[in-house]
């Protein structure tokens, strides 16, 4: 390779790491694309694109491991959807009967509910497509979770929301700690000669686990207070009142505006009221931010690479949405009668745009992270 | 810098008994003051009063006045003192708000609203000062104990507090990591002029760094403040080197191994004359002229290796945690009546080995046999009768809300006659009431309770994970007596510990683990004197003679 200018993505470090907002824009773009189609080929392509980018660009941080959990959740959703289609029947009219289950006779008042009965190929196919779409949405969210640090995203919130953001981060660390506690205490039950497996074992450690979690929360709250969490600047009472009025007024305006837009009759006043509400709420947030003295350490910068990543997601969404408008049949393959889905060329090409982050986003450095030894947790 | 004026602290549930009473203390700027005393006398309460967490956060009533840099904690909440006081509690994990090292260092400054450029500069300085530069992007969950403690100290240092308050900063650390943390404190005091107030049980680690010592001799008693040598001369808690100095009647009392060595020439001669000193180190050339067995070793006599079959055996054992091989190629045996210490860095695989012996973890390759069976295949009920483990945090084993209920449950679990556990507890440590809540016990009492629970099933193999963490010297001495007695009755005892003094006092054999492998395995005197980081203070003072503890020396001189 020639020395000098190279277009390959640099190794990620703190100051060039991608803005978490860019990852979320990209992932939500893919999710929006997925919500517009039930074509299994296109959905598989979306899952592949998200999976490839995650494989290429995720770090070894704890949150990056959540991707696997989201994939499993997606598969579970497909399974549950199919199960319901089999057990409760499906409203889709079908002629290809695969199997007829014994039907549970239900009283007259439960009309419309069916348990058991005919299982048709059409019904199953519809459920499969529907489940796949939901699973793809979940996997896209999982990709964003794995790629963008949740706490860094919260750092980008406006100052007035920061303290709420910290509370959310702390709440998020609560769950993994709880899991570790449950494991440790179940292992400890074995030391007392009690069964360490099974539901009963789990239930009996419940109280000590909650006690431990509560103690930890109190200790953390004390530590945060001692480190200056919640210090506020003096603001004149007039500003405080203005903040409250603007925020409340803004929220009411936004509600009214949204109602106006959605209701059949009020289309005329809907948009202006909504806009005024948004402006008032933003002003309220900005004024509220003056009360906090916080500053931000090395906030993430939204650079060229962030634009590219966000744009690739948005482009994928746009192409699929336009495709759905132009050729609905290709994106919603017919299930009655069932036909083999074909891969529509232009939407597929659009989805492939979503691979751009795997090229432009900075490459995480492989670290030989050592897990620390923690008590008895296996 | 810190002033306590006639301070009393009373908690609501203490029935009017004050935790701290009539405390008068002035810590001038730039001083490193050590707060010493037995456990349960209110050291942590005193420390928390400096940062204002007592009484603002913990409740209770504080009378008198505490001022820090001229600010009264009565009128300033902890967050308003955050720019002058930095506090690190006993458990650094409870202290972290963010998830990576660099963010954690910046957190305090962000709260104070320092400008971005200042924050950037201070984070870089602090990373260098504490040797954390290589870890800056690491998630905190992946750090070792010593690294976490340094990050915790760094995170309160970045706002440049004028006072640093530390509660037991080295108790949970291995000797090398403790050195790391203490050298950082030393630099802070010398280079930045930070005022440090710290409490620590392991006096042998910290006493030499202290400018003055404040001693809380008992609950509700007034403070004794003075130079370390003055206070140590009358303190109920003291490190072994001071014990040796008191025994030999040295004045001034030495606080460091170096001072003691300079004073010890005479003592070495006296001990040399007695010709009892050296414990045999068969095979080592240096000790060939020493008598092979000493009278002082009588009590430490390890059981005869050949005649008794081993209680537990591991053969080429490897255990994985996730994808990491936590221990590998471990082949060793544990015999009845033997006391073995497992030593080594945090994360060297000590806890993993114990968990495998008790059957919580299963071997990946190789075998482990305890009492003729593979422990991970036994049902918990059967395993209980073969092997018992006192875990690192004894609270994990406690689930009832009174000591009495806990004992009854233990009898039921072990199918022992009722009253067995209670009788054991009374024998180990008299004076614990049946209706006490286990959480209200002191660390030492809680450890004894768990020990009694584990012993109810009379397992021949007893495992202990870091039993002396948070114990004061008195509780430690009681534990040593109890364990020695158990070993005499034929229990094999294996304990993972960082406490070299405990290993020297109690064990027959030391196994040193590094990176999951056994790097040394042999009789205690031989192993601990062979390396400076594992040698007890007395051994360092009296080298090349191989005395390990003050009590051995006392017996020899008697």
Coordinates of N, CA, C and O in Angstrom, one line a residue, chain A residues 127-204:
Chain A
X127 N -47.8 -15.7 9.5 CA -47.3 -15.5 10.9 C -45.8 -15.5 10.8 O -45.1 -14.7 11.5
X128 N -45.2 -16.3 9.9 CA -43.7 -16.3 9.8 C -43.2 -15.0 9.3 O -42.3 -14.4 9.9
X129 N -43.8 -14.4 8.3 CA -43.4 -13.1 7.7 C -43.5 -12.0 8.8 O -42.6 -11.2 9.0
X130 N -44.7 -12.1 9.5 CA -44.9 -11.1 10.5 C -43.9 -11.2 11.6 O -43.3 -10.1 12.1
X131 N -43.6 -12.4 12.1 CA -42.7 -12.6 13.1 C -41.3 -12.2 12.7 O -40.5 -11.5 13.5
X132 N -40.9 -12.5 11.4 CA -39.6 -12.1 10.9 C -39.4 -10.6 11.0 O -38.4 -10.1 11.3
X133 N -40.5 -9.9 10.6 CA -40.4 -8.5 10.5 C -40.1 -7.9 11.9 O -39.2 -7.1 12.1
X134 N -40.8 -8.4 12.9 CA -40.6 -8.0 14.3 C -39.2 -8.3 14.8 O -38.5 -7.5 15.4
X135 N -38.8 -9.6 14.4 CA -37.5 -10.0 14.9 C -36.4 -9.1 14.2 O -35.4 -8.7 14.9
X136 N -36.6 -8.7 13.0 CA -35.6 -7.8 12.3 C -35.6 -6.5 13.0 O -34.5 -5.9 13.2
X137 N -36.7 -5.9 13.4 CA -36.7 -4.7 14.1 C -35.9 -4.8 15.4 O -35.1 -4.0 15.7
X138 N -36.2 -5.9 16.1 CA -35.4 -6.1 17.4 C -33.9 -6.2 17.2 O -33.1 -5.7 17.9
X139 N -33.6 -6.9 16.1 CA -32.1 -7.1 15.8 C -31.5 -5.8 15.5 O -30.4 -5.5 15.9
X140 N -32.2 -4.9 14.7 CA -31.7 -3.6 14.4 C -31.4 -2.8 15.7 O -30.4 -2.2 15.9
X141 N -32.4 -2.8 16.6 CA -32.2 -2.1 17.9 C -31.0 -2.7 18.7 O -30.2 -2.0 19.2
X142 N -30.9 -4.1 18.6 CA -29.8 -4.7 19.3 C -28.5 -4.3 18.7 O -27.5 -4.1 19.5
X143 N -28.5 -4.1 17.4 CA -27.2 -3.6 16.8 C -26.8 -2.3 17.3 O -25.6 -2.0 17.6
X144 N -27.8 -1.4 17.4 CA -27.5 0.0 17.9 C -27.0 -0.1 19.4 O -26.0 0.5 19.7
X145 N -27.6 -1.0 20.1 CA -27.2 -1.2 21.5 C -25.8 -1.7 21.6 O -25.0 -1.3 22.5
X146 N -25.4 -2.6 20.7 CA -24.1 -3.2 20.8 C -23.0 -2.2 20.3 O -21.9 -2.3 20.7
X147 N -23.4 -1.3 19.4 CA -22.4 -0.5 18.8 C -22.2 0.8 19.5 O -21.1 1.4 19.5
X148 N -23.3 1.3 20.1 CA -23.2 2.6 20.8 C -23.3 2.5 22.3 O -24.2 1.8 22.7
X149 N -22.3 3.0 23.0 CA -22.4 2.9 24.4 C -23.6 3.7 25.0 O -23.8 4.9 24.6
X150 N -24.5 3.1 25.7 CA -25.7 3.8 26.2 C -25.4 5.0 27.0 O -26.0 6.0 26.9
X151 N -24.3 4.9 27.8 CA -24.0 6.1 28.7 C -23.5 7.3 27.8 O -23.7 8.4 28.2
X152 N -22.8 7.0 26.7 CA -22.3 8.1 25.9 C -23.4 8.7 25.2 O -23.4 10.0 25.0
X153 N -24.5 8.0 24.8 CA -25.6 8.6 24.2 C -26.3 9.5 25.2 O -26.7 10.6 24.8
X154 N -26.4 9.1 26.5 CA -27.0 10.0 27.4 C -26.2 11.2 27.7 O -26.8 12.3 28.0
X155 N -24.9 11.1 27.5 CA -24.1 12.3 27.6 C -24.5 13.4 26.6 O -24.2 14.6 26.8
X156 N -25.1 13.0 25.5 CA -25.4 14.0 24.5 C -26.8 14.6 24.8 O -27.2 15.5 24.0
X157 N -27.4 14.2 25.8 CA -28.7 14.8 26.2 C -28.5 16.3 26.6 O -27.4 16.6 27.1
X158 N -29.5 17.1 26.5 CA -29.4 18.5 27.0 C -29.2 18.5 28.5 O -29.6 17.6 29.2
X159 N -28.5 19.5 29.0 CA -28.1 19.6 30.4 C -29.2 19.4 31.3 O -29.0 18.7 32.4
X160 N -30.4 19.9 31.0 CA -31.5 19.8 32.0 C -31.9 18.4 32.2 O -32.5 18.1 33.2
X161 N -31.7 17.5 31.2 CA -32.1 16.1 31.3 C -31.0 15.3 31.9 O -31.2 14.1 32.0
X162 N -29.8 15.9 32.1 CA -28.6 15.0 32.5 C -28.9 14.2 33.7 O -28.6 13.0 33.7
X163 N -29.5 14.8 34.7 CA -29.6 14.0 36.0 C -30.5 12.9 35.8 O -30.3 11.8 36.3
X164 N -31.6 13.1 35.0 CA -32.5 12.0 34.7 C -31.7 10.9 34.0 O -31.9 9.7 34.2
X165 N -30.8 11.3 33.1 CA -30.0 10.4 32.3 C -29.1 9.5 33.2 O -29.0 8.3 33.0
X166 N -28.5 10.2 34.2 CA -27.6 9.4 35.1 C -28.5 8.3 35.8 O -28.1 7.2 36.0
X167 N -29.7 8.7 36.2 CA -30.5 7.8 36.9 C -30.8 6.6 36.0 O -30.8 5.4 36.5
X168 N -31.0 6.9 34.7 CA -31.3 5.7 33.8 C -30.0 4.8 33.7 O -30.2 3.6 33.7
X169 N -28.8 5.5 33.6 CA -27.6 4.7 33.5 C -27.5 3.8 34.7 O -27.2 2.6 34.6
X170 N -27.7 4.4 35.9 CA -27.5 3.6 37.1 C -28.5 2.4 37.1 O -28.2 1.3 37.5
X171 N -29.8 2.7 36.7 CA -30.8 1.7 36.6 C -30.4 0.6 35.7 O -30.6 -0.6 35.9
X172 N -29.7 1.0 34.6 CA -29.2 -0.1 33.6 C -28.2 -1.0 34.2 O -28.1 -2.1 33.9
X173 N -27.3 -0.4 35.1 CA -26.3 -1.3 35.6 C -26.9 -2.2 36.7 O -26.3 -3.1 37.1
X174 N -28.1 -1.8 37.2 CA -28.8 -2.6 38.2 C -29.0 -4.0 37.7 O -28.7 -5.0 38.5
X175 N -29.5 -4.2 36.5 CA -29.8 -5.5 36.0 C -28.7 -6.5 36.0 O -28.7 -7.6 36.6
X176 N -27.5 -6.1 35.3 CA -26.4 -7.0 35.3 C -25.9 -7.4 36.7 O -25.6 -8.5 37.0
X177 N -25.9 -6.4 37.6 CA -25.5 -6.6 39.0 C -26.4 -7.6 39.7 O -26.0 -8.5 40.4
X178 N -27.7 -7.5 39.4 CA -28.7 -8.4 40.0 C -28.5 -9.8 39.5 O -28.5 -10.8 40.3
X179 N -28.2 -10.0 38.2 CA -27.9 -11.3 37.7 C -26.7 -11.9 38.4 O -26.7 -13.1 38.8
X180 N -25.6 -11.1 38.5 CA -24.4 -11.6 39.2 C -24.7 -12.0 40.6 O -24.2 -13.0 41.1
X181 N -25.5 -11.2 41.3 CA -25.9 -11.5 42.7 C -26.7 -12.8 42.8 O -26.4 -13.7 43.7
X182 N -27.6 -13.0 41.9 CA -28.4 -14.2 41.9 C -27.5 -15.4 41.7 O -27.6 -16.4 42.5
X183 N -26.6 -15.3 40.8 CA -25.6 -16.5 40.6 C -24.8 -16.7 41.8 O -24.7 -17.9 42.2
X184 N -24.3 -15.7 42.4 CA -23.4 -15.9 43.6 C -24.2 -16.5 44.7 O -23.8 -17.4 45.4
X185 N -25.4 -16.0 45.0 CA -26.2 -16.5 46.1 C -26.7 -17.9 45.8 O -26.8 -18.7 46.8
X186 N -27.0 -18.3 44.6 CA -27.4 -19.6 44.3 C -26.2 -20.6 44.5 O -26.4 -21.7 45.0
X187 N -25.0 -20.1 44.2 CA -23.8 -20.9 44.4 C -23.7 -21.1 45.9 O -23.3 -22.2 46.4
X188 N -24.0 -20.0 46.7 CA -23.8 -20.1 48.1 C -24.8 -21.0 48.7 O -24.5 -21.7 49.8
X189 N -26.0 -21.2 48.1 CA -26.9 -22.1 48.7 C -26.4 -23.5 48.7 O -26.6 -24.3 49.6
X190 N -25.6 -23.8 47.7 CA -25.0 -25.2 47.6 C -24.1 -25.4 48.8 O -24.0 -26.5 49.4
X191 N -23.4 -24.3 49.2 CA -22.5 -24.4 50.4 C -23.3 -24.7 51.7 O -22.7 -25.2 52.6
X192 N -24.6 -24.5 51.7 CA -25.3 -24.8 52.9 C -26.1 -26.1 52.7 O -26.9 -26.5 53.5
X193 N -25.8 -26.8 51.6 CA -26.3 -28.1 51.4 C -27.8 -28.1 50.9 O -28.5 -29.0 51.0
X194 N -28.1 -26.9 50.3 CA -29.5 -26.9 49.7 C -29.4 -26.9 48.2 O -28.3 -26.5 47.7
X195 N -30.4 -27.4 47.6 CA -30.3 -27.5 46.1 C -30.1 -26.1 45.5 O -30.7 -25.2 45.9
X196 N -29.1 -26.1 44.5 CA -28.8 -24.8 44.0 C -29.4 -24.6 42.6 O -29.1 -23.6 41.9
X197 N -30.2 -25.6 42.2 CA -30.8 -25.4 40.9 C -32.4 -25.4 41.1 O -32.8 -25.6 42.2
X198 N -33.1 -25.1 40.0 CA -34.5 -25.2 40.1 C -35.1 -23.8 40.6 O -34.4 -22.9 41.0
X199 N -36.4 -23.8 40.4 CA -37.2 -22.5 40.6 C -37.2 -22.2 42.1 O -37.0 -21.0 42.5
X200 N -37.3 -23.2 43.0 CA -37.4 -22.9 44.4 C -36.1 -22.2 44.9 O -36.2 -21.2 45.7
X201 N -35.0 -22.7 44.4 CA -33.7 -22.1 44.8 C -33.6 -20.7 44.4 O -33.2 -19.8 45.1
X202 N -34.2 -20.4 43.2 CA -34.2 -19.0 42.7 C -35.1 -18.1 43.6 O -34.7 -17.0 43.9
X203 N -36.2 -18.7 43.9 CA -37.1 -17.8 44.7 C -36.6 -17.5 46.1 O -36.7 -16.4 46.6
X204 N -35.9 -18.5 46.7 CA -35.4 -18.3 48.0 C -34.2 -17.3 48.1 O -34.0 -16.8 49.2

